[in-house]
PDB file of C-alpha atoms in Angstrom:
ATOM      1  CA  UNK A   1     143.106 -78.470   1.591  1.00  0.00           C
ATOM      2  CA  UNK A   2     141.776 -77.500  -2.172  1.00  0.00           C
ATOM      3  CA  UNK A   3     138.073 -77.281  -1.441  1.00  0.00           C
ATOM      4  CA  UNK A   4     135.766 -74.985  -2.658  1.00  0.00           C
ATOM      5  CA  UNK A   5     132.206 -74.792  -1.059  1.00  0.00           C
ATOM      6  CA  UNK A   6     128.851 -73.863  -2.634  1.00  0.00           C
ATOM      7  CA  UNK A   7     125.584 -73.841  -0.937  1.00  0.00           C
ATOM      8  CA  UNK A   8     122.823 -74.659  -2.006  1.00  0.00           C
ATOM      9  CA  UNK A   9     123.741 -77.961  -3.867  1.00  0.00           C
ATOM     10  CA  UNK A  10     120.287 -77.573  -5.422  1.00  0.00           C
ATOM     11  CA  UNK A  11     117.437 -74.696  -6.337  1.00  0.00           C
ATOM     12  CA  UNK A  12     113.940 -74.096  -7.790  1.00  0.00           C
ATOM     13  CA  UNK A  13     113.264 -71.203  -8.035  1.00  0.00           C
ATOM     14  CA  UNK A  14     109.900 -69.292 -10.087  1.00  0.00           C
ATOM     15  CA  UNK A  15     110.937 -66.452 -12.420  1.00  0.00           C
ATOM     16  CA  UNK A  16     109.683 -63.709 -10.010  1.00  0.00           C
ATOM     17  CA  UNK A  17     112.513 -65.236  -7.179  1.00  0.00           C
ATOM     18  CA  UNK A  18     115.096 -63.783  -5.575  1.00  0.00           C
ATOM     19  CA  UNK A  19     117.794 -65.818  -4.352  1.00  0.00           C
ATOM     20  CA  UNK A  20     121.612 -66.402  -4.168  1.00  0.00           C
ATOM     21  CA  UNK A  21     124.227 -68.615  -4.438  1.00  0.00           C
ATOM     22  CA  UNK A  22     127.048 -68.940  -2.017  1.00  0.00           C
ATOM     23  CA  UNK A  23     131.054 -70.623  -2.957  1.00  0.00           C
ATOM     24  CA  UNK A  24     133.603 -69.920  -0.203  1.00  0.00           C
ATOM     25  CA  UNK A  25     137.528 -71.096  -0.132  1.00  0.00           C
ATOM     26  CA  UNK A  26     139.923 -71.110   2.941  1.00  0.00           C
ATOM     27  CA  UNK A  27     142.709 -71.163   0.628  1.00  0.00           C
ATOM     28  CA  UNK A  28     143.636 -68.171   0.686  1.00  0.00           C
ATOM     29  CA  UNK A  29     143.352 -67.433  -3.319  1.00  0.00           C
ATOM     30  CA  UNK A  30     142.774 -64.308  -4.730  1.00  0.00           C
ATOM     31  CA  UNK A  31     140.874 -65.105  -7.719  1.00  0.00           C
ATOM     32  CA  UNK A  32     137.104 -66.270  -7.691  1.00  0.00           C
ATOM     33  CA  UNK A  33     135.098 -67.079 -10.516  1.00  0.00           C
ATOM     34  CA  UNK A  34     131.436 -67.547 -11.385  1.00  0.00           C
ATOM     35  CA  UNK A  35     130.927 -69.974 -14.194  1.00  0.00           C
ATOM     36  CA  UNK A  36     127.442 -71.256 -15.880  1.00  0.00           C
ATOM     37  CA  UNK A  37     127.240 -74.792 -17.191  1.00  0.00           C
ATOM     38  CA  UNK A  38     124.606 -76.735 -19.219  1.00  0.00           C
ATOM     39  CA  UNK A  39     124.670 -80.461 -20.128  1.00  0.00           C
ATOM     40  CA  UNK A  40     127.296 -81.739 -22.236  1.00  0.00           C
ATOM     41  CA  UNK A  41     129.021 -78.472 -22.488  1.00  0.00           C
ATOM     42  CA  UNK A  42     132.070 -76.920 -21.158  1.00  0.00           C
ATOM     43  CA  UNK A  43     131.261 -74.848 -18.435  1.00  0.00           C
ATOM     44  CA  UNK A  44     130.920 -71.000 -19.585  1.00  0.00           C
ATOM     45  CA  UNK A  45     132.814 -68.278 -17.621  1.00  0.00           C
ATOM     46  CA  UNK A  46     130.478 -65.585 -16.685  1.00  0.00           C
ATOM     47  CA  UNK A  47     132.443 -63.338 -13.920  1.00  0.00           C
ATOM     48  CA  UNK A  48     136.164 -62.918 -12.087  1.00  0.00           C
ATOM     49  CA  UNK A  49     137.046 -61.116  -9.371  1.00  0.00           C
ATOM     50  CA  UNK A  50     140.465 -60.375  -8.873  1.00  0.00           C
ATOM     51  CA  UNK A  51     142.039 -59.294  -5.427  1.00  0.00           C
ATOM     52  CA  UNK A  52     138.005 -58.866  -4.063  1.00  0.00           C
ATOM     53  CA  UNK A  53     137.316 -56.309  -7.626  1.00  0.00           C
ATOM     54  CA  UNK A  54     135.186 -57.847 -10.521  1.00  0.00           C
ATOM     55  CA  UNK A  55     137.395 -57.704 -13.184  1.00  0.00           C
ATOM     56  CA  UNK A  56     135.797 -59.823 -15.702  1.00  0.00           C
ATOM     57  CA  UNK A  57     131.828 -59.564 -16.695  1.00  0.00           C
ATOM     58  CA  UNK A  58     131.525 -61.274 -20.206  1.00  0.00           C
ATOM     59  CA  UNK A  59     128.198 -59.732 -20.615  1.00  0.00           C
ATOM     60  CA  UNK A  60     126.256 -61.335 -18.018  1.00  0.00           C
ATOM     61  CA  UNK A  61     122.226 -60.447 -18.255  1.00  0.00           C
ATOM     62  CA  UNK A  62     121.581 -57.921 -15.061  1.00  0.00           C
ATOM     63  CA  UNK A  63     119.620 -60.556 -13.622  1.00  0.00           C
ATOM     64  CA  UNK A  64     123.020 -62.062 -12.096  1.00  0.00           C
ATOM     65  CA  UNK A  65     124.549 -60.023  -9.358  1.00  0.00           C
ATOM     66  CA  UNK A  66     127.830 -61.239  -8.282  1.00  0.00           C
ATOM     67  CA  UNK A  67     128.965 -59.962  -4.937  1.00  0.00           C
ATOM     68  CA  UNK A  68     132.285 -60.326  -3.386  1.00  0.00           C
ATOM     69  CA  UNK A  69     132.097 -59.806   0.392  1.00  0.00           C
ATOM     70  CA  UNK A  70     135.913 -60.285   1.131  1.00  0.00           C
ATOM     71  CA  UNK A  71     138.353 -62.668  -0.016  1.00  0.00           C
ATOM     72  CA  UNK A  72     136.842 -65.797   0.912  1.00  0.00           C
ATOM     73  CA  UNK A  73     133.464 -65.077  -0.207  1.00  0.00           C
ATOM     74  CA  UNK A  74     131.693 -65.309  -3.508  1.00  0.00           C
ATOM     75  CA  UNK A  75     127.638 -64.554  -3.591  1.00  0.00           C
ATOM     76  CA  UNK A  76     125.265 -64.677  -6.817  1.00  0.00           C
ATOM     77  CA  UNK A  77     122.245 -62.861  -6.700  1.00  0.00           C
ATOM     78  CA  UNK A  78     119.928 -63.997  -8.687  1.00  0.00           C
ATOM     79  CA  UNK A  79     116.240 -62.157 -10.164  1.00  0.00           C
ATOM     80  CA  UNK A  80     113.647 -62.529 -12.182  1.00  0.00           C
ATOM     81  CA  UNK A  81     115.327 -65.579 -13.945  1.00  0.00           C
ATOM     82  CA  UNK A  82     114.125 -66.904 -17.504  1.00  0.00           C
ATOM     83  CA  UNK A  83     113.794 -71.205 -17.743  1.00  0.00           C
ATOM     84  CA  UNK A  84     116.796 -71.417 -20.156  1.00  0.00           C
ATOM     85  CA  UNK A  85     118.985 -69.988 -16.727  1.00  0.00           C
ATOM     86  CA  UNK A  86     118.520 -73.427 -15.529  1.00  0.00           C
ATOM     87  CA  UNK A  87     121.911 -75.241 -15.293  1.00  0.00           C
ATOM     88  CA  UNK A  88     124.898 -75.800 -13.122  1.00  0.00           C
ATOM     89  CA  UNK A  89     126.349 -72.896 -11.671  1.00  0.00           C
ATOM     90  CA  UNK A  90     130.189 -73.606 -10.503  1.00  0.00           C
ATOM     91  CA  UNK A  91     132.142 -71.757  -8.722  1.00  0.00           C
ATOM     92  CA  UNK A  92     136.254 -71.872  -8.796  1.00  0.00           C
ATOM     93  CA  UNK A  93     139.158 -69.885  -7.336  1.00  0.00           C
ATOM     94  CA  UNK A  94     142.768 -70.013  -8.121  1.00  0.00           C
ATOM     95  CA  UNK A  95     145.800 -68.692  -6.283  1.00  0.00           C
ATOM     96  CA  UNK A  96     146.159 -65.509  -8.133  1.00  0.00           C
ATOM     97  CA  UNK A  97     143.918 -64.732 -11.435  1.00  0.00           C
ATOM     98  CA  UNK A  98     146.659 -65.876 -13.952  1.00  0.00           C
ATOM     99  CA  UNK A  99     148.575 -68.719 -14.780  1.00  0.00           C
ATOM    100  CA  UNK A 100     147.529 -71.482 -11.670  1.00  0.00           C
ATOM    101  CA  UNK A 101     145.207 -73.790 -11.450  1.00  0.00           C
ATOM    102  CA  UNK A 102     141.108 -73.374 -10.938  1.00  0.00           C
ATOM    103  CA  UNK A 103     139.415 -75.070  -7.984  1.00  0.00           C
ATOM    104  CA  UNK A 104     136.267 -75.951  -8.284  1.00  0.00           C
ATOM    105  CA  UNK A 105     132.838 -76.595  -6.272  1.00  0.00           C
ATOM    106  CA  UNK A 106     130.799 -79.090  -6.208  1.00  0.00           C
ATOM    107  CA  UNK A 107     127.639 -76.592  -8.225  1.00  0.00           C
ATOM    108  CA  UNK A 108     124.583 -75.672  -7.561  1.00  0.00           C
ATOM    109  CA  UNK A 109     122.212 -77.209 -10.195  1.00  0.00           C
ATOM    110  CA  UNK A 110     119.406 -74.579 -10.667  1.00  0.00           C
ATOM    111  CA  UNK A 111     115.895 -75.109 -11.762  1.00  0.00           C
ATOM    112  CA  UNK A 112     113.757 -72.215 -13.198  1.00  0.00           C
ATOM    113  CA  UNK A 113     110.148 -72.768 -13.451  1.00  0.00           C
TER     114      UNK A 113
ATOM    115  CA  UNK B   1     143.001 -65.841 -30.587  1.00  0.00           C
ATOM    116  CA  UNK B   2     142.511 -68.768 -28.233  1.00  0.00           C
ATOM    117  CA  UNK B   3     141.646 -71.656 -28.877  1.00  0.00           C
ATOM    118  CA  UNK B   4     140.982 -75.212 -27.538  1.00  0.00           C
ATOM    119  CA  UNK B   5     139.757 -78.167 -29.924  1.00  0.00           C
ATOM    120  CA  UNK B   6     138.716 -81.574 -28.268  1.00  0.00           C
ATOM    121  CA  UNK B   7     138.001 -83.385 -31.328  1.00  0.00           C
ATOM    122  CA  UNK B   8     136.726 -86.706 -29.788  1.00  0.00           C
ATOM    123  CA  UNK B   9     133.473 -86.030 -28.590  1.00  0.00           C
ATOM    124  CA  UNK B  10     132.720 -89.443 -27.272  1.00  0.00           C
ATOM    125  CA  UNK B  11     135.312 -92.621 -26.480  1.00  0.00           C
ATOM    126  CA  UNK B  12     134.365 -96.198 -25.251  1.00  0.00           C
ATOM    127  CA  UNK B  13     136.788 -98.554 -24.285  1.00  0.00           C
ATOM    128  CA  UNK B  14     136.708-101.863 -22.640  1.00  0.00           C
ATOM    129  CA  UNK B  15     138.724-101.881 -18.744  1.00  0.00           C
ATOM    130  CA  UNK B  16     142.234-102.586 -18.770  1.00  0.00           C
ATOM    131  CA  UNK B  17     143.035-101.092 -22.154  1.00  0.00           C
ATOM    132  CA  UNK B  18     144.588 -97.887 -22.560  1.00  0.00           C
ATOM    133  CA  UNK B  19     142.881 -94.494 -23.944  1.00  0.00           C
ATOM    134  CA  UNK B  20     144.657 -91.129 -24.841  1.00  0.00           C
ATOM    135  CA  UNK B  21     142.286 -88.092 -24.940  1.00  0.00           C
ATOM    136  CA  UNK B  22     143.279 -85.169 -27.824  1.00  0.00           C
ATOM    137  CA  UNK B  23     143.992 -82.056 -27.180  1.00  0.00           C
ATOM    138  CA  UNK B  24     144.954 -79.186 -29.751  1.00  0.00           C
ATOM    139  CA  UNK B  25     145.513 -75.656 -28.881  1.00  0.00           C
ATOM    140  CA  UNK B  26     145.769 -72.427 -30.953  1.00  0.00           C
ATOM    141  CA  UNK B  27     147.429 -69.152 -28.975  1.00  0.00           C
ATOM    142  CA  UNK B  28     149.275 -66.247 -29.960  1.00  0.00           C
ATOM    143  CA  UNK B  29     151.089 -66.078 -26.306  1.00  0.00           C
ATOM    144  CA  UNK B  30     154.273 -67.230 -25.750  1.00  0.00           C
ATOM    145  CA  UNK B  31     153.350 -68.126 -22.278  1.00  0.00           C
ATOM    146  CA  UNK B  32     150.642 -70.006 -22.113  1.00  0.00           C
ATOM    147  CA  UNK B  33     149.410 -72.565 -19.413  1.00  0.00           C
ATOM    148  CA  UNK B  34     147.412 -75.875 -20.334  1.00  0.00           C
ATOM    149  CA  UNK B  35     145.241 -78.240 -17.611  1.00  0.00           C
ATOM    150  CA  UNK B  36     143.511 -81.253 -17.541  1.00  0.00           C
ATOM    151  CA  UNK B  37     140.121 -81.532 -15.091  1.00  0.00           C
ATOM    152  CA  UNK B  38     138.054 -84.206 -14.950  1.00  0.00           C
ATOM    153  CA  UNK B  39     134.287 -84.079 -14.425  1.00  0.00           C
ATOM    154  CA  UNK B  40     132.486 -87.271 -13.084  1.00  0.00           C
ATOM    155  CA  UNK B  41     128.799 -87.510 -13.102  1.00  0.00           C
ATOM    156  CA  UNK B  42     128.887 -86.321  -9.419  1.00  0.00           C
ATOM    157  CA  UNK B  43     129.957 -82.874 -11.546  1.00  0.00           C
ATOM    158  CA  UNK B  44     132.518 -81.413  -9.766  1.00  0.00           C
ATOM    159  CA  UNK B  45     135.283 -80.643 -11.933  1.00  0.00           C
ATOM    160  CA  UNK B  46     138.678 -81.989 -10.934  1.00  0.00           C
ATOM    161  CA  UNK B  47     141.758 -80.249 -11.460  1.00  0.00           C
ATOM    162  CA  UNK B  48     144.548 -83.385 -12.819  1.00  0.00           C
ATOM    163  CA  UNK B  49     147.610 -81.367 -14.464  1.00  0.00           C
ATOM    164  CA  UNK B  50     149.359 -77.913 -15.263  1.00  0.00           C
ATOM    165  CA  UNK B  51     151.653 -77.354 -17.700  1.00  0.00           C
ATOM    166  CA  UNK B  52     153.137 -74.162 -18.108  1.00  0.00           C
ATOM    167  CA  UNK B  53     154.503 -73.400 -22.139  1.00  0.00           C
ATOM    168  CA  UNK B  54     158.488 -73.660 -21.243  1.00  0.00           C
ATOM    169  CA  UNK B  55     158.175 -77.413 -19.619  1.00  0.00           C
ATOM    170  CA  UNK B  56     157.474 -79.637 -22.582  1.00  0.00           C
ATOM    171  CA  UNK B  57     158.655 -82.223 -20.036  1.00  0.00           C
ATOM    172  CA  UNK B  58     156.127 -85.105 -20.458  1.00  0.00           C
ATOM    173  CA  UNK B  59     154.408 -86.295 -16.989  1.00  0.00           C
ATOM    174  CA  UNK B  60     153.452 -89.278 -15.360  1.00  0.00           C
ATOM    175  CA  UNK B  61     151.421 -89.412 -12.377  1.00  0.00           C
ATOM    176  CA  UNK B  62     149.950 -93.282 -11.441  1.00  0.00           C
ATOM    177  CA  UNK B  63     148.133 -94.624 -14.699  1.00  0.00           C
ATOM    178  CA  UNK B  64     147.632 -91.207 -16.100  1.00  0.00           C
ATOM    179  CA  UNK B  65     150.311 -89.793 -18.703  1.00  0.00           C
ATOM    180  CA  UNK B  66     150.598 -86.492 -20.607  1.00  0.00           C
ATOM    181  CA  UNK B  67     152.835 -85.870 -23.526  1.00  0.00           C
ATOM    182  CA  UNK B  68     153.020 -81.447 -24.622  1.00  0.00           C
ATOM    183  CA  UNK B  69     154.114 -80.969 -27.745  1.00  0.00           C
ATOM    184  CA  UNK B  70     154.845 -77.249 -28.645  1.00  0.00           C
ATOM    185  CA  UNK B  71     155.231 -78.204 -32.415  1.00  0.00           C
ATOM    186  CA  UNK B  72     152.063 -79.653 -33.076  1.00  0.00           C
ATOM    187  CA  UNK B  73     150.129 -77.483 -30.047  1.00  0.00           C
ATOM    188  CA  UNK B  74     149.118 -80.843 -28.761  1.00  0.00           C
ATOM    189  CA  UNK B  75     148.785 -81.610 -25.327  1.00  0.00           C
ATOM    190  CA  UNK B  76     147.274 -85.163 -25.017  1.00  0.00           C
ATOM    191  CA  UNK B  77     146.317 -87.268 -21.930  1.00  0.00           C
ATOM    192  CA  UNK B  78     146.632 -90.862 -21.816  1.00  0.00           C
ATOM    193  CA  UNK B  79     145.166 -93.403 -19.149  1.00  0.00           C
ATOM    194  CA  UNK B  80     146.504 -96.898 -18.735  1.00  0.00           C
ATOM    195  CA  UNK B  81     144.894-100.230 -17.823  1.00  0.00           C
ATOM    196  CA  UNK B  82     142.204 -97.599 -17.563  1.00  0.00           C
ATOM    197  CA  UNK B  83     139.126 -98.771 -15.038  1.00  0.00           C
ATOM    198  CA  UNK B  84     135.144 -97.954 -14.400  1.00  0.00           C
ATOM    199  CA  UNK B  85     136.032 -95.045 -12.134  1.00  0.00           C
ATOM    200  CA  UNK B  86     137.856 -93.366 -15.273  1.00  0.00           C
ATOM    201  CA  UNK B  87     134.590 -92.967 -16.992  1.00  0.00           C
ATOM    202  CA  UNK B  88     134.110 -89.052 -16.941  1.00  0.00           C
ATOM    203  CA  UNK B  89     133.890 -86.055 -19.457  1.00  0.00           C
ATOM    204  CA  UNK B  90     137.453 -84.440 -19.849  1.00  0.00           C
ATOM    205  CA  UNK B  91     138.438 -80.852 -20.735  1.00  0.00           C
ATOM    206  CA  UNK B  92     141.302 -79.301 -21.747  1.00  0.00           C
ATOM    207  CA  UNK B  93     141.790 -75.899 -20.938  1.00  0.00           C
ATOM    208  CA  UNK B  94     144.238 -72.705 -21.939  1.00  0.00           C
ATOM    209  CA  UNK B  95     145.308 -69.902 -20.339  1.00  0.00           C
ATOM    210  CA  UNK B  96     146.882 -67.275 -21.451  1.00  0.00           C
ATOM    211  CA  UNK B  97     147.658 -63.413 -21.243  1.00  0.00           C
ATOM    212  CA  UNK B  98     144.509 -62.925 -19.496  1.00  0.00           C
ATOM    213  CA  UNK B  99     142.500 -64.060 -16.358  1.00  0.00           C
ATOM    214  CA  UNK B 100     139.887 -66.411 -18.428  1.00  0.00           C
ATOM    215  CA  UNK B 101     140.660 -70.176 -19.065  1.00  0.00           C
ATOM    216  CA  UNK B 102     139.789 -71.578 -22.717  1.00  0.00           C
ATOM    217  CA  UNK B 103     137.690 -74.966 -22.515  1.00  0.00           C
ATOM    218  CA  UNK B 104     137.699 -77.348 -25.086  1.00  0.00           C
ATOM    219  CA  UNK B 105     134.399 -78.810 -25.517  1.00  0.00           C
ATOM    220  CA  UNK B 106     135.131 -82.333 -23.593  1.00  0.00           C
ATOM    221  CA  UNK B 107     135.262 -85.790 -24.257  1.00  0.00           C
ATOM    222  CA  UNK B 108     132.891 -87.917 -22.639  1.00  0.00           C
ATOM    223  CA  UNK B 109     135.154 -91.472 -21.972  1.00  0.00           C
ATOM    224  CA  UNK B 110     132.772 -94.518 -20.657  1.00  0.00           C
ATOM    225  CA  UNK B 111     134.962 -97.512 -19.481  1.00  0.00           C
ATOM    226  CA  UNK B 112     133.153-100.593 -20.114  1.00  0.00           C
ATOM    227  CA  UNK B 113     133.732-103.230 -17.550  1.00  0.00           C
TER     228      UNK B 113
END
C-alpha cells in the first residue's frame, strides 16, 4: 500500500482563519514533506521532517506551522493567510529522507478570500 | 548546483504514436537519484521510475521506456502507442546529497484521440 492521505481535499478560508491541513501514511516512512503548488508549476518544497524533527524550512512565512505529531502524522497550521497562499498544498513521504522515492497525496486545493 | 531542465513545455500528439519527454540534469554529486511522476488533472502526483546514478541500465515497464545517459545528463521518458489516459503534466526530478528533490518545470503532454 503507497497511499498518502490528506484531509481536507478542499478549503476557503478568510485571511483572519485558522485552520490546518492533515496528510497521514501507514507506510511506515520516515520522511514527510510539505510542498506548495500553483498552476502550471512544479510543486515548491516548503518543509521536511526527518525521523519526526523538521529538518528542512526553506523560508516558509510564519503563517505556516508544520507540526509533526509522530511518525505517521503531518499537520499544517495555517493563519492569517494572504490570497496569493491559494494553491495546492501536497503532501509526500518517502522511506527515509534521501535517495527513495516521494509519495504523494491527493492535495488540498486552498482558497484564500 | 542542481539542476533540472524540462525544455518542452507543451507536447500534442495524436493516439497511437509514440512521444519521448526530455529531461536534462546538472549535479555536482556523484550519487545522484532521478524520477519520473506523473500528474493527471485529478493532481495527484504519481511516482513512475527511480534511477539511482550507477544503473545507466535503460528500463521498460508496459508502453513506458526510459533511456539515462550519464554523458549527456539526460534522462528521457518515452511512451509508446501512447493513449488519452497518457495526457498529464510530467516532471523530472533530482536528488542528491541532500533531503530536497529538484523539479523540472513539467511538460504538459495532451493525447489527441
Amino acid at each position: 500500500d503507497t497511499e498518502v492521505t490528506q484531509t481536507p481535499k478542499h478549503l476557503v478560508m478568510g485571511m483572519t482563519n485558522k485552520k490546518s491541513l492533515k496528510c497521514e501514511q501507514h507506510m511506515g516512512h520516515r520522511a514527510m514533506y510539505w510542498y506548495k503548488q500553483k498552476a502550471k508549476k512544479p510543486p515548491e518544497l516548503m518543509f521536511v521532517y526527518s525521523y519526526e524533527k523538521l529538518s528542512i524550512n526553506e523560508s516558509v512565512p510564519s503563517r505556516f506551522s508544520p507540526e509533526c505529531p509522530n511518525s505517521s502524522l503531518l499537520n499544517l497550521h495555517l493563519h492569517a493567510l494572504q490570497p496569493e497562499d491559494s494553491a495546492l498544498y501536497l503532501c509526500a513521504s518517502s522511506q527515509v529522507p534521501r535517495g527513495y522515492e516521494q509519495y504523494f497525496g491527493p492535495g488540498t486545493r486552498l482558497t484564500v478570500t | 548546483a542542481q539542476k533540472v531542465t524540462q525544455a518542452q513545455t507543451e507536447i500534442s500528439v495524436v493516439e497511437k504514436e509514440d512521444v519521448t519527454l526530455d529531461c536534462v540534469y546538472e549535479t555536482r554529486d556523484t550519487t545522484y537519484y532521478l524520477f519520473w511522476y506523473k500528474q493527471p488533472p485529478s493532481g495527484e502526483l504519481v511516482f513512475l521510475i527511480r534511477r539511482n546514478s550507477f544503473d545507466e541500465q535503460n528500463e521498460i515497464s508496459g508502453r513506458y521506456s526510459w533511456n539515462f545517459q550519464k554523458s549527456t545528463s539526460s534522462f528521457n521518458f518515452t511512451i509508446t502507442a501512447s493513449q488519452v489516459v497518457d495526457s498529464a503534466v510530467y516532471f523530472c526530478a533530482l536528488s542528491g546529497s541532500g533531503n530536497q528533490f529538484y523539479f523540472g518545470t513539467g511538460t504538459s503532454l495532451t493525447v489527441i484521440p
